Coordinates of C-alpha atoms and ligand atoms in Angstrom, one line a residue:
X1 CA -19.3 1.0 -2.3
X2 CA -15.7 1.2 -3.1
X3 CA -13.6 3.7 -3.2
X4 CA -15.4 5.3 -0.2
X5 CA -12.4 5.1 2.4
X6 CA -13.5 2.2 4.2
X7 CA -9.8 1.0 4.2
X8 CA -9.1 3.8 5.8
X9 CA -11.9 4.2 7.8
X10 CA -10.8 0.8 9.7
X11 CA -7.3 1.8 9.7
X12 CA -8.1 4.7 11.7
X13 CA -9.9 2.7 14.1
X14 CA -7.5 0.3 14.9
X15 CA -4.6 3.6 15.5
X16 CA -7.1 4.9 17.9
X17 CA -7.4 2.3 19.9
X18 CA -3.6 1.2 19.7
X19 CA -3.3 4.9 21.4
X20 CA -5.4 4.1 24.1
X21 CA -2.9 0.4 24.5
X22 CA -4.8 -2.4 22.8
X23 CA -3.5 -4.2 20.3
X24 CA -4.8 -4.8 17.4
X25 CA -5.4 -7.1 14.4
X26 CA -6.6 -6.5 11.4
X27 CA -8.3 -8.6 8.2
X28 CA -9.3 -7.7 4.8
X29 CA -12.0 -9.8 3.0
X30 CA -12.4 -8.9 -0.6
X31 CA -15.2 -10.6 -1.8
X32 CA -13.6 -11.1 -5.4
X33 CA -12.9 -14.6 -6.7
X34 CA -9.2 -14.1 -7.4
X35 CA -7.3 -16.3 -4.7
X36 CA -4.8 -12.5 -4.4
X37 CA -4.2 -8.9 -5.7
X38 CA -1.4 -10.1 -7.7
X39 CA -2.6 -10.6 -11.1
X40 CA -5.3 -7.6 -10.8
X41 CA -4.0 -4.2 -12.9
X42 CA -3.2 -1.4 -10.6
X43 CA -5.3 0.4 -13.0
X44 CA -8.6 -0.9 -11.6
X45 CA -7.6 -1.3 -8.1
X46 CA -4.8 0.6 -7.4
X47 CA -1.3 -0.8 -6.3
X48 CA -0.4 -4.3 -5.2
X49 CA 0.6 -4.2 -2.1
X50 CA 3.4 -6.8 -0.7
X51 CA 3.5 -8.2 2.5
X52 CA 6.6 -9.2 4.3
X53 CA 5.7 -13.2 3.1
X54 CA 4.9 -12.5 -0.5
X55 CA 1.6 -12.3 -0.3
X56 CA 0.2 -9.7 -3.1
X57 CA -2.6 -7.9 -1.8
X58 CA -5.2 -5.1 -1.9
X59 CA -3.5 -1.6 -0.9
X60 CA -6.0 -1.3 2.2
X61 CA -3.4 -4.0 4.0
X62 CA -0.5 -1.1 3.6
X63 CA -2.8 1.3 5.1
X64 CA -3.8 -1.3 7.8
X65 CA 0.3 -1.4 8.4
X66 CA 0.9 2.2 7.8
X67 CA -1.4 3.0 10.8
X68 CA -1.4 0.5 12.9
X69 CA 2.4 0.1 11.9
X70 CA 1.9 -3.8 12.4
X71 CA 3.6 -6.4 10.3
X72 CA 0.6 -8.6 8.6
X73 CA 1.1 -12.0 6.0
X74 CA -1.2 -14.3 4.1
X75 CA -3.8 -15.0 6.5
X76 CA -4.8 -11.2 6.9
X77 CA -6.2 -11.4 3.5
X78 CA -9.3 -13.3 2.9
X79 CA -10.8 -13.5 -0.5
X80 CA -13.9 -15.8 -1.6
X81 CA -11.2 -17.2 -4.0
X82 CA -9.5 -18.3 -1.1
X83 CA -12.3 -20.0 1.3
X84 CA -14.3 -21.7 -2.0
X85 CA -11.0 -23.5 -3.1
X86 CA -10.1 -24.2 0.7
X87 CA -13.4 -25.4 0.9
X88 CA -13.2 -28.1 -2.5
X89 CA -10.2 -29.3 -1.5
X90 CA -11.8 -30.3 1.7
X91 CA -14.5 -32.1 -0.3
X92 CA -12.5 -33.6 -2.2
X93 CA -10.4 -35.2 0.6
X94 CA -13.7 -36.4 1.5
X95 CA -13.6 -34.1 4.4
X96 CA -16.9 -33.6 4.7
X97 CA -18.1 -37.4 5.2
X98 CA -20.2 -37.4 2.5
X99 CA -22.6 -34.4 3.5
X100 CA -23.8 -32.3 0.9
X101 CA -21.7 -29.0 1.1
X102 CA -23.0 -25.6 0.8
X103 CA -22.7 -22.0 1.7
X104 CA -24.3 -22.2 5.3
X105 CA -23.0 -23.6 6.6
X106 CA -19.8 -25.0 5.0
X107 CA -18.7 -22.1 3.5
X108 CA -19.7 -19.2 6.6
X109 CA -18.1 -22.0 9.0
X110 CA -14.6 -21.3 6.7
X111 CA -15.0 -17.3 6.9
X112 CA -16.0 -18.0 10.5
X113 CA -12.7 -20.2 11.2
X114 CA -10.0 -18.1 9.4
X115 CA -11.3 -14.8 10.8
X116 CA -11.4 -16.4 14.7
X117 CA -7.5 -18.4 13.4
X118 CA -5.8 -15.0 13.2
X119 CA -7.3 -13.4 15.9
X120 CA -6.1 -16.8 18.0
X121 CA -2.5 -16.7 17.0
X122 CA -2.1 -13.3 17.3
X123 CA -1.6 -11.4 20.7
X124 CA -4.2 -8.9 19.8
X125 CA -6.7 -7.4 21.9
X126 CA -9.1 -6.5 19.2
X127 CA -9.5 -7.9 16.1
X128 CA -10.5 -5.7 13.0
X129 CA -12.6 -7.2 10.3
X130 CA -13.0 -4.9 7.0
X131 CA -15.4 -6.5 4.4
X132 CA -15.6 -5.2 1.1
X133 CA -17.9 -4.6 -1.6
X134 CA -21.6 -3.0 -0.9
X135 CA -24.0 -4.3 0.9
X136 CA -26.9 -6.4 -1.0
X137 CA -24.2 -7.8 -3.9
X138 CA -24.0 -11.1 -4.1
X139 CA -20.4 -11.7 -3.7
X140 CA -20.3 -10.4 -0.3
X141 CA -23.7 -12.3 1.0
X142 CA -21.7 -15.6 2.6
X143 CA -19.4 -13.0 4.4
X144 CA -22.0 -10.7 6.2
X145 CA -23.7 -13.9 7.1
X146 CA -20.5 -15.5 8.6
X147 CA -20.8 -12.2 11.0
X148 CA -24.2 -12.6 11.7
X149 CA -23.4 -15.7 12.9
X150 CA -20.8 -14.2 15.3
X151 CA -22.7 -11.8 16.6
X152 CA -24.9 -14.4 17.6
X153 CA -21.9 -16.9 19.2
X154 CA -19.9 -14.7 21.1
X155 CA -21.0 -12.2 23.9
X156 CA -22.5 -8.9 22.7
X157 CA -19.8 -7.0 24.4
X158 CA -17.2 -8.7 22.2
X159 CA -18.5 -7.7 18.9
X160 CA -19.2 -4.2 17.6
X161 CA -20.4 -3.7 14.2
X162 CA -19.4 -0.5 12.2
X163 CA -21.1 0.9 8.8
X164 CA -19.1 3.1 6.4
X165 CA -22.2 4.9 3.9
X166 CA -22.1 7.7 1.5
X167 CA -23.7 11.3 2.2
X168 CA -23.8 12.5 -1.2
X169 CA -24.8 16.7 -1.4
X170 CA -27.8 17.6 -4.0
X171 CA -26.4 20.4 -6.5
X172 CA -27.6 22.4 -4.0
X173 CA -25.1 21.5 -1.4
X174 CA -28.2 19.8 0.9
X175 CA -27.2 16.5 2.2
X176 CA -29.0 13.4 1.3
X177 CA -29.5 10.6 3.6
X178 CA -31.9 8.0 1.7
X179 CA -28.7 6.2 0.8
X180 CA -27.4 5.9 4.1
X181 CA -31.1 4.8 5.1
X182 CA -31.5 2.3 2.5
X183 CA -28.2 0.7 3.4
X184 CA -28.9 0.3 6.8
X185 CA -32.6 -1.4 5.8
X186 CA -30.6 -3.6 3.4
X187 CA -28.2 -4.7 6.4
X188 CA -31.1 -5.5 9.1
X189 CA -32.5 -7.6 6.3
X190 CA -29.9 -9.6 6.6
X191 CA -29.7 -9.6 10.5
X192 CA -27.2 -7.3 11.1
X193 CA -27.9 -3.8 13.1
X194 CA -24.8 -1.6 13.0
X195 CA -23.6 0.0 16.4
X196 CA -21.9 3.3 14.7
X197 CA -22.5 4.6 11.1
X198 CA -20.1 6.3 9.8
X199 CA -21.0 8.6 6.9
X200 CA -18.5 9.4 4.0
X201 CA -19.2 13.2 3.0
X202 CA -17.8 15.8 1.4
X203 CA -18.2 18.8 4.5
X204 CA -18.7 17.7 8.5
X205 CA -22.9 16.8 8.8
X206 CA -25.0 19.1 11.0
X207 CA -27.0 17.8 13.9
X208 CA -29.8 17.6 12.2
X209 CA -28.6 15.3 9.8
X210 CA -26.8 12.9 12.5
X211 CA -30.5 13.4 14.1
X212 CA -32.3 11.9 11.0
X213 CA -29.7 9.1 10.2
X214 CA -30.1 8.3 13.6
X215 CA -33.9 8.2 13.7
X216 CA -34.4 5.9 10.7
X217 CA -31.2 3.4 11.3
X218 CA -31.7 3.0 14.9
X219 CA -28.7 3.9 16.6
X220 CA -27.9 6.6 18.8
X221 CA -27.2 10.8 17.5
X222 CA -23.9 10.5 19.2
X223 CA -23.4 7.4 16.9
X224 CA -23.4 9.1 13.8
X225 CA -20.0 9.7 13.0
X226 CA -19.3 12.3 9.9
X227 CA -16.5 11.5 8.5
X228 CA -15.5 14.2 6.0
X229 CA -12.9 14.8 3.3
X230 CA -9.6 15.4 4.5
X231 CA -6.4 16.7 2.4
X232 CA -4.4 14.6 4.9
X233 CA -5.4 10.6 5.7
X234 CA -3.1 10.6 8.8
X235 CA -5.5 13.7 10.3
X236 CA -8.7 10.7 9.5
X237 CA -8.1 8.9 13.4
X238 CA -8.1 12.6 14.7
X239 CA -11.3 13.0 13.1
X240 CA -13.0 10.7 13.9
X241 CA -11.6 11.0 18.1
X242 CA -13.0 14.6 17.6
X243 CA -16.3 13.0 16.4
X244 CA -16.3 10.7 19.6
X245 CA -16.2 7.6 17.9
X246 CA -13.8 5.9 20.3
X247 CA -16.1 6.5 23.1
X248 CA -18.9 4.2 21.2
X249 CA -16.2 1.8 20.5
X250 CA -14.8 1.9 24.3
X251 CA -18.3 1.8 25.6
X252 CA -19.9 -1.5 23.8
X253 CA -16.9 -3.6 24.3
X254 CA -16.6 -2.3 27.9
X255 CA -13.1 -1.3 27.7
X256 CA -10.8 1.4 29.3
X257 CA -8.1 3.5 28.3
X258 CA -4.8 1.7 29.0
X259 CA -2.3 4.8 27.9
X260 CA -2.5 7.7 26.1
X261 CA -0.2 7.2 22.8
X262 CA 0.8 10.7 21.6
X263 CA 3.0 9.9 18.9
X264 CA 0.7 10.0 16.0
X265 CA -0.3 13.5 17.3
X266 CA 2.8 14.6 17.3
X267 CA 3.6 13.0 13.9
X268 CA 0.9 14.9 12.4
X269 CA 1.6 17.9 14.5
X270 CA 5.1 17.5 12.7
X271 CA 3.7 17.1 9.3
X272 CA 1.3 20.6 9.6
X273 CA 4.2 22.4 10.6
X274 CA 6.4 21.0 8.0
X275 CA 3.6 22.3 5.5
X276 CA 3.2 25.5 7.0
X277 CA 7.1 26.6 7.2
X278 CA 6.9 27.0 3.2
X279 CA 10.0 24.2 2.2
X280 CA 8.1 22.4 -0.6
X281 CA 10.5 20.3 -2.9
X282 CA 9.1 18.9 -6.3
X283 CA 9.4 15.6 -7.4
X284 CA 8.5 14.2 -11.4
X285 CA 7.4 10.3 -11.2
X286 CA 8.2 8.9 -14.4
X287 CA 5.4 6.4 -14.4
X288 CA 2.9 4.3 -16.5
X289 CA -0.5 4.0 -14.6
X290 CA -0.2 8.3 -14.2
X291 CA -3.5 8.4 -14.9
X292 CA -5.0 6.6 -11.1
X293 CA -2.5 7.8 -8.5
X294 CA -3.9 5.0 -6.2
X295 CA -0.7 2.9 -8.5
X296 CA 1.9 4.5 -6.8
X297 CA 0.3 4.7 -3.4
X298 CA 2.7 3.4 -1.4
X299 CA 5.9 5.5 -3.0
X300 CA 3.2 8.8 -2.1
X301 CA 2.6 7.7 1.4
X302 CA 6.8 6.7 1.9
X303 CA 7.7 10.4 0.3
X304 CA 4.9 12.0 2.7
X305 CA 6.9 10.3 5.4
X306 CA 10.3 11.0 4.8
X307 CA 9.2 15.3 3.9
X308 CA 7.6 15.2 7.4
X309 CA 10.5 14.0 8.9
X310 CA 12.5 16.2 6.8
X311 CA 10.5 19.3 7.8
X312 CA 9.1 20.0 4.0
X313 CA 6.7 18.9 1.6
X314 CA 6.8 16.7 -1.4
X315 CA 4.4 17.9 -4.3
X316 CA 4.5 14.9 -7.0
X317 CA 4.4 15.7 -10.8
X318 CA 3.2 12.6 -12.3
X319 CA 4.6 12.4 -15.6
X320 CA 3.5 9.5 -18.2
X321 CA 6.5 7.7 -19.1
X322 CA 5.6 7.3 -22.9
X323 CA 5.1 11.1 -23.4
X324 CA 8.5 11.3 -23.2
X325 CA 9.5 9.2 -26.3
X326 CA 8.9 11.7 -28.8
X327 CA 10.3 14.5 -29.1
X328 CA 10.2 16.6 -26.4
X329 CA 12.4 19.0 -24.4
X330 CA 13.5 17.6 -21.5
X331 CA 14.6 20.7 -20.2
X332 CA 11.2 22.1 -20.2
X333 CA 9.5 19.5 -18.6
X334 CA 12.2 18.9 -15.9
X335 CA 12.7 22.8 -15.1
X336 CA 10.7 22.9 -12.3
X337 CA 11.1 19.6 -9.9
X338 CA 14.4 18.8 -7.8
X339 CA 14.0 15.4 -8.1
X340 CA 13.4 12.8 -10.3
X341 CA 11.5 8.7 -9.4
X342 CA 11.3 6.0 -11.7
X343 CA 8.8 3.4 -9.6
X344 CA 8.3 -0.4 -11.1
X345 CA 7.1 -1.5 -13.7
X346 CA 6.0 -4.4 -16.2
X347 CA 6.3 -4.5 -20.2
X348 CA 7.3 -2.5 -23.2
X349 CA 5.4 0.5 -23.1
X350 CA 7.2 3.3 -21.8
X351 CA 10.5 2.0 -21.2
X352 CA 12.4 3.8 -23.3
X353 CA 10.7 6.9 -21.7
X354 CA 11.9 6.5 -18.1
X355 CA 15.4 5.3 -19.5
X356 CA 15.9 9.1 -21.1
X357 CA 14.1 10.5 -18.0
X358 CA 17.0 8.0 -16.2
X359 CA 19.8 9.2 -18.4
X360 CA 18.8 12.8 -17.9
X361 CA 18.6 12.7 -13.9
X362 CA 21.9 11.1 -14.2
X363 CA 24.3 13.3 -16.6
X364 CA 22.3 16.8 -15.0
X365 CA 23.1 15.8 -11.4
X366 CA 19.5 15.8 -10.7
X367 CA 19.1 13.4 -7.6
X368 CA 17.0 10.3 -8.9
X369 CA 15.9 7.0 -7.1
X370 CA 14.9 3.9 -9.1
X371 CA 12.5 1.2 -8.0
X372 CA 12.8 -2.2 -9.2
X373 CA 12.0 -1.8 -12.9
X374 CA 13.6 1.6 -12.4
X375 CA 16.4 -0.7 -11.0
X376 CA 16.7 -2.7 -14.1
X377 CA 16.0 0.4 -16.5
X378 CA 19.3 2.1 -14.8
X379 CA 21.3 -0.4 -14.7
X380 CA 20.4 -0.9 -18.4
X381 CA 20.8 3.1 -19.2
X382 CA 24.4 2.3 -17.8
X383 CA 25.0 -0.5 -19.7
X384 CA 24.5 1.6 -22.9
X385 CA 25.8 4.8 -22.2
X386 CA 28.7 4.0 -19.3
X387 CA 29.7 0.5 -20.9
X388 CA 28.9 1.2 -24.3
X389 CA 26.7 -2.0 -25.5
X390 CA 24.3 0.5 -27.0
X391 CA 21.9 -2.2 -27.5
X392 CA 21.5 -3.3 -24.2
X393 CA 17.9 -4.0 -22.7
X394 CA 15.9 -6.3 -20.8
X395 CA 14.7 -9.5 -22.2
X396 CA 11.3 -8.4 -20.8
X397 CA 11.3 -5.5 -22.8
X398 CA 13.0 -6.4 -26.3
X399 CA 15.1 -8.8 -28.1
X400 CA 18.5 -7.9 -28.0
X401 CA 21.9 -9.3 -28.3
X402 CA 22.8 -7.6 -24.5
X403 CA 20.3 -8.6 -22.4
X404 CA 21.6 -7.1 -19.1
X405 CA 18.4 -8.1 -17.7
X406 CA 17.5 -11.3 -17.9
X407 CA 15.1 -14.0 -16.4
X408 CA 16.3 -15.4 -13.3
X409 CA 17.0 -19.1 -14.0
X410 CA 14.1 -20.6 -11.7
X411 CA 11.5 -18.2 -13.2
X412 CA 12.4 -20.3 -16.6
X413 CA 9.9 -22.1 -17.9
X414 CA 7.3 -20.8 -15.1
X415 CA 3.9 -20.8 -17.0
X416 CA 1.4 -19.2 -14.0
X417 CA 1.2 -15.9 -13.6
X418 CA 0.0 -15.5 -10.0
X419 CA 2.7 -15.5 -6.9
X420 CA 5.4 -17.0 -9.2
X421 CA 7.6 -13.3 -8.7
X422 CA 10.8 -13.2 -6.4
X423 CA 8.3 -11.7 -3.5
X424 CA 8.6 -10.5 -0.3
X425 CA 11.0 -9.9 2.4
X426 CA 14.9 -11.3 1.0
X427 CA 18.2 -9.9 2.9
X428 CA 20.3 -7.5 1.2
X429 CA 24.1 -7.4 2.2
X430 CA 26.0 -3.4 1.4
X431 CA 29.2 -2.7 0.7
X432 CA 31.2 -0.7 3.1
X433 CA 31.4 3.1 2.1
X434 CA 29.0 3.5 -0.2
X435 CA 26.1 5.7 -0.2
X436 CA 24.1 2.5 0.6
X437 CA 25.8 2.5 3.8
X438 CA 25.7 6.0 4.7
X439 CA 21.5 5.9 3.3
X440 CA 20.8 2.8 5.7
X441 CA 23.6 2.8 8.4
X442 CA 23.9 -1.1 8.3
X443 CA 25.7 -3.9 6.3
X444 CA 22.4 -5.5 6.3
X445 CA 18.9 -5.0 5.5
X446 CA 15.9 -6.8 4.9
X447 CA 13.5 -5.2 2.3
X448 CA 10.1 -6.7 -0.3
X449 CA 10.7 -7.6 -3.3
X450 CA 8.4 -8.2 -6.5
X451 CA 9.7 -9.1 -9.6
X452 CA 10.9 -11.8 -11.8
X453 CA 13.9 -10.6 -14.2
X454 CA 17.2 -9.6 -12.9
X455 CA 20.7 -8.2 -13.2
X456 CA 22.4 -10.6 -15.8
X457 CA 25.5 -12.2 -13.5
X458 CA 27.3 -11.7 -16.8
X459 CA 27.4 -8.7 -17.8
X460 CA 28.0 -7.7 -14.1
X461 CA 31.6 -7.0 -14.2
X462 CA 31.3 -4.6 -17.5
X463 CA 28.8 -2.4 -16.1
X464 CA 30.4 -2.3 -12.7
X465 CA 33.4 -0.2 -13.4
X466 CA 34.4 3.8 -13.7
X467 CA 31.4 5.2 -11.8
X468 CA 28.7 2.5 -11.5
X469 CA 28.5 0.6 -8.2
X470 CA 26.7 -2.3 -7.3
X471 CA 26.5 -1.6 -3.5
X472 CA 23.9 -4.2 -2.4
X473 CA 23.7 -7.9 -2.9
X474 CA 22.0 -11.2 -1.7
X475 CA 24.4 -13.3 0.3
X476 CA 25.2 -15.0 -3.0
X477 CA 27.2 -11.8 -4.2
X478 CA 25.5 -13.0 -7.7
X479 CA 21.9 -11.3 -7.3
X480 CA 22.6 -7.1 -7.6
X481 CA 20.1 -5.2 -5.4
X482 CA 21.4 -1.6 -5.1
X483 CA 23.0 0.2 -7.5
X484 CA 24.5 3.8 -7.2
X485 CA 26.6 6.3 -9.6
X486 CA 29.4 7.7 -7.4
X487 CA 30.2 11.6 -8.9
X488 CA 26.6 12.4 -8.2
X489 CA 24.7 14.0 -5.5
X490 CA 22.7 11.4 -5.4
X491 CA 21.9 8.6 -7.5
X492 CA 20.5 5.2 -6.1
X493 CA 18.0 2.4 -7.3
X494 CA 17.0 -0.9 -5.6
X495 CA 16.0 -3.8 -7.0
X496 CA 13.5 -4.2 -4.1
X497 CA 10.5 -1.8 -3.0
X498 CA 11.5 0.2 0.0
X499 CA 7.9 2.1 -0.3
X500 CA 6.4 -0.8 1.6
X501 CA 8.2 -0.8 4.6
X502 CA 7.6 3.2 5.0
X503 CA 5.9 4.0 8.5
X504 CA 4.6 7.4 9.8
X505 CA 7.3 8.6 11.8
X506 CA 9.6 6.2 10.5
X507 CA 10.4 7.0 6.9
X508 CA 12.1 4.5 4.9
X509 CA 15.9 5.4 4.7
X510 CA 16.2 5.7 0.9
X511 CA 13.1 7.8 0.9
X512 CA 14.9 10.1 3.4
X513 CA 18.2 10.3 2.0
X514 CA 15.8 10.9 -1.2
X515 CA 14.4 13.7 -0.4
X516 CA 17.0 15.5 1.8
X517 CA 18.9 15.4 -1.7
X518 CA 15.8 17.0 -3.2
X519 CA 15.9 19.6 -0.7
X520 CA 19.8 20.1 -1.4
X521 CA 19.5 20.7 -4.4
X522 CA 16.4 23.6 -4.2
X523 CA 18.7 25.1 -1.8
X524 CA 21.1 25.2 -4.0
X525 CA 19.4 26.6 -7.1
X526 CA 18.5 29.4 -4.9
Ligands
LIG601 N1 9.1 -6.0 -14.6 C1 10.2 -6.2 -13.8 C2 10.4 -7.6 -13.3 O1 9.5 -8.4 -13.4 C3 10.2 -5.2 -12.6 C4 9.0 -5.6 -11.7 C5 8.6 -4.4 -10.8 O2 9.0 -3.3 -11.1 N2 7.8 -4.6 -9.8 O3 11.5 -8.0 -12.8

């Protein structure tokens, strides 16, 4: 079922065997019917995730690039919405000479074709398939039957089949295995035996447990893998090494180790010490979705990643952007952090909330970073408090006779809602000396993108004066992408979403610069 860690799970895999020097692939199917993430609310599923092309997709992709710190697009995402309407089309273009289409095997050959496509094109060794859902729903029927069907085509020591279950404890702490057990029956009824279980639970299983699992599903003990909570997801490939997993994995495909990657070990050697030498810095994310922390995902993972390189840690206090529109003392609930975040965003609610939390990191000297709608909402907080039009806004948010933010011409008119955002990897060019230099150390970047309004090219040349700097552009010059506050120790928003391009071991640079301003300004409290 979801929510398990399968994402994870898979992401791990592929890190352990990029450290032994394969490369590796990855692909997400999500059995849903929406063709992408895009239009689904981070509420239910967590955060869109944005690839380097545009594509919006399930957050598992970012941990698939987060670990195996490979850049994926389109075709690394299949969903059923994307093989049926593949599929129709081809029908209709009478592609089919007049046979009568249906799931097997029209439909299995398209899962079959798009999985072996990206494994063709890429230079991978090994490619990773995740499919969601649960086993025994009907969305994700055509999908396990596409891999039976592989299993069958290609030689047994090219495919490896791996099931992620749930060990759930009785109140009194026992471990149960009957859902792992009726899993397993409800795969082989379909044709598929798994090679490796590996069970989701909250403490390490005992032997006897791995024993039984192993008994009733048919696999080997040393195939049950137990796959405990950790505090840490980066410490998850560790786990499951310690857990011999690799050796399965290594055995049935009849591979050898190739190199012997430390750097992730050393990463998280890093990060333990970083949480051990007692530097924690607090940071308050002035957000909407609060309530699911899987919204913000990526802007945890990047401020995990720039504190470990940093040599602290980043404790988040998730603060619910409209709770701040009454009256309540800032003071108070800004005492205790050393930082402030404003992520994106869509729609009305809230906005005026992260626009005092905005206005309150800026005039207190409290370092702040704003991401795209925390872009916009700065630049607008400027606009009525540095520029004096006092009824400036965006013309997402409300009517107003200043809309600094306003709908970029093409998006005009647009009526879909799906992939018609500004998405993706665009080029930004900085302005010499400017903190956006000294953040990135080059004139020009190239970061993803996801939204539709924009800095008004009219109203550009009254904000931009005393302290407000636009320091990044597109090559136009007419399209703002950074903007910064000069007289303060640190004050910088992007129009774009560095989060996503935020490795392990290689922090994105505004994160950095982020929280090494955080950490300035604890130390300076002091
Ligand atoms: N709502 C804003 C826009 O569409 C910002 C989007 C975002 O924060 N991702 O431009």
């Amino acid at each position: 079922m979801s929510g398990l860690g399968k994402g994870i799970t898979m992401a791990s895999i592929g890190r352990i065997l990029k450290n032994r020097g394969y490369e590796v692939v990855p692909i997400k199917i999500d059995p849903y019917i929406n063709i992408d993430a895009g239009t689904m609310n981070p509420y239910q599923h967590g955060e869109v995730y944005v690839l380097g092309d545009g594509t919006e997709v399930d957050l598992d992709l970012g941990h698939y690039e987060r670990f195996m710190d490979v850049e994926l697009s389109r075709e690394h995402n299949i969903t059923t919405g994307v093989v049926y309407s593949s599929v129709i089309e081809r029908e209709r273009r009478g592609e089919y000479l007049g046979q009568t289409v249906q799931i097997i095997p029209h439909v299995t050959d398209e899962i079959k074709a798009r999985i072996r496509r990206v494994a063709d094109k890429s230079d991978a060794d090994i490619c990773l398939v995740e499919i969601g859902g649960t086993v025994g729903d009907i969305e994700s029927m055509p999908f396990l039957e596409a891999v039976r069907q592989m299993h069958c085509e290609e030689h047994e020591n090219d495919f490896i089949l791996v099931h992620l279950t749930l060990v759930p404890l009785t109140t009194l702490g026992e471990p149960k295995t009957k859902p792992t057990q009726h899993s397993v029956k409800a795969l082989r009824e379909l044709g598929l035996q798994p090679d490796i279980i590996v069970c989701r639970c909250r403490e390490a299983l005992g032997e006897a447990v791995k024993r039984k699992i192993a008994m009733f599903c048919n696999v080997k003990p040393e195939a049950v893998i137990s796959a405990p909570d950790t505090d840490d997801i980066y410490e998850v490939p560790l786990l499951l090494e310690r857990e011999g997993i690799a050796t399965h994995i290594m055995d049935k495909l009849q591979l050898e180790s190739l190199r012997d990657d430390r750097h992730w070990m050393e990463m998280i050697e890093r990060s333990r010490a970083a949480g051990n030498n007692g530097k924690r810095i607090r940071v308050a994310i002035v957000g909407k979705y609060t309530g699911l922390e899987d919204s913000y995902l990526s802007i945890k993972e990047a401020m995990k990643h720039a504190a470990t390189e940093t040599g602290c840690k980043v404790e988040p206090k998730w603060i619910e952007a409209e709770d701040l529109e009454a009256n309540v003392n800032l003071e108070e609930i800004f005492a205790d952090v050393h930082g402030i975040l404003v992520p994106g965003g869509f729609g009305t609610r809230g906005a005026e909330g992260k626009m005092k939390a905005i206005e309150y990191a800026r005039v207190n000297k409290i370092p702040f970073l704003g991401l795209c709608f925390g872009f916009q909402l700065a630049v607008i907080e400027a606009a009525r408090h540095i520029a004096g039009l006092v009824d400036a806004n965006s013309s997402e948010v409300a009517e107003t006779p200043h809309p600094v933010i306003a709908l970029q011409e093409e998006q005009i008119g647009v009526r879909d809602k799906g992939a018609t955002m500004r998405l993706g990897d665009y080029e930004v060019f900085i302005r010499g000396g400017t903190l956006a230099e000294r953040v990135y150390g080059k004139k020009k970047i190239v970061e993803r993108h996801r939204h539709r309004y924009e800095v008004n090219p009219e109203y550009i040349d009254i904000i931009e004066r005393d302290e407000v700097v636009f320091s990044g552009t597109d090559r136009s010059g007419l399209r703002m992408e950074i903007m910064e506050i000069e007289e303060h120790p640190f004050f910088f928003a992007t129009q774009f979403h560095p989060e996503f391009k935020s490795r392990p071991g290689k922090p994105s640079p505004p994160f950095k610069a982020f929280v090494e301003a955080c950490m300035r300004n604890k130390n300076d409290r002091i």
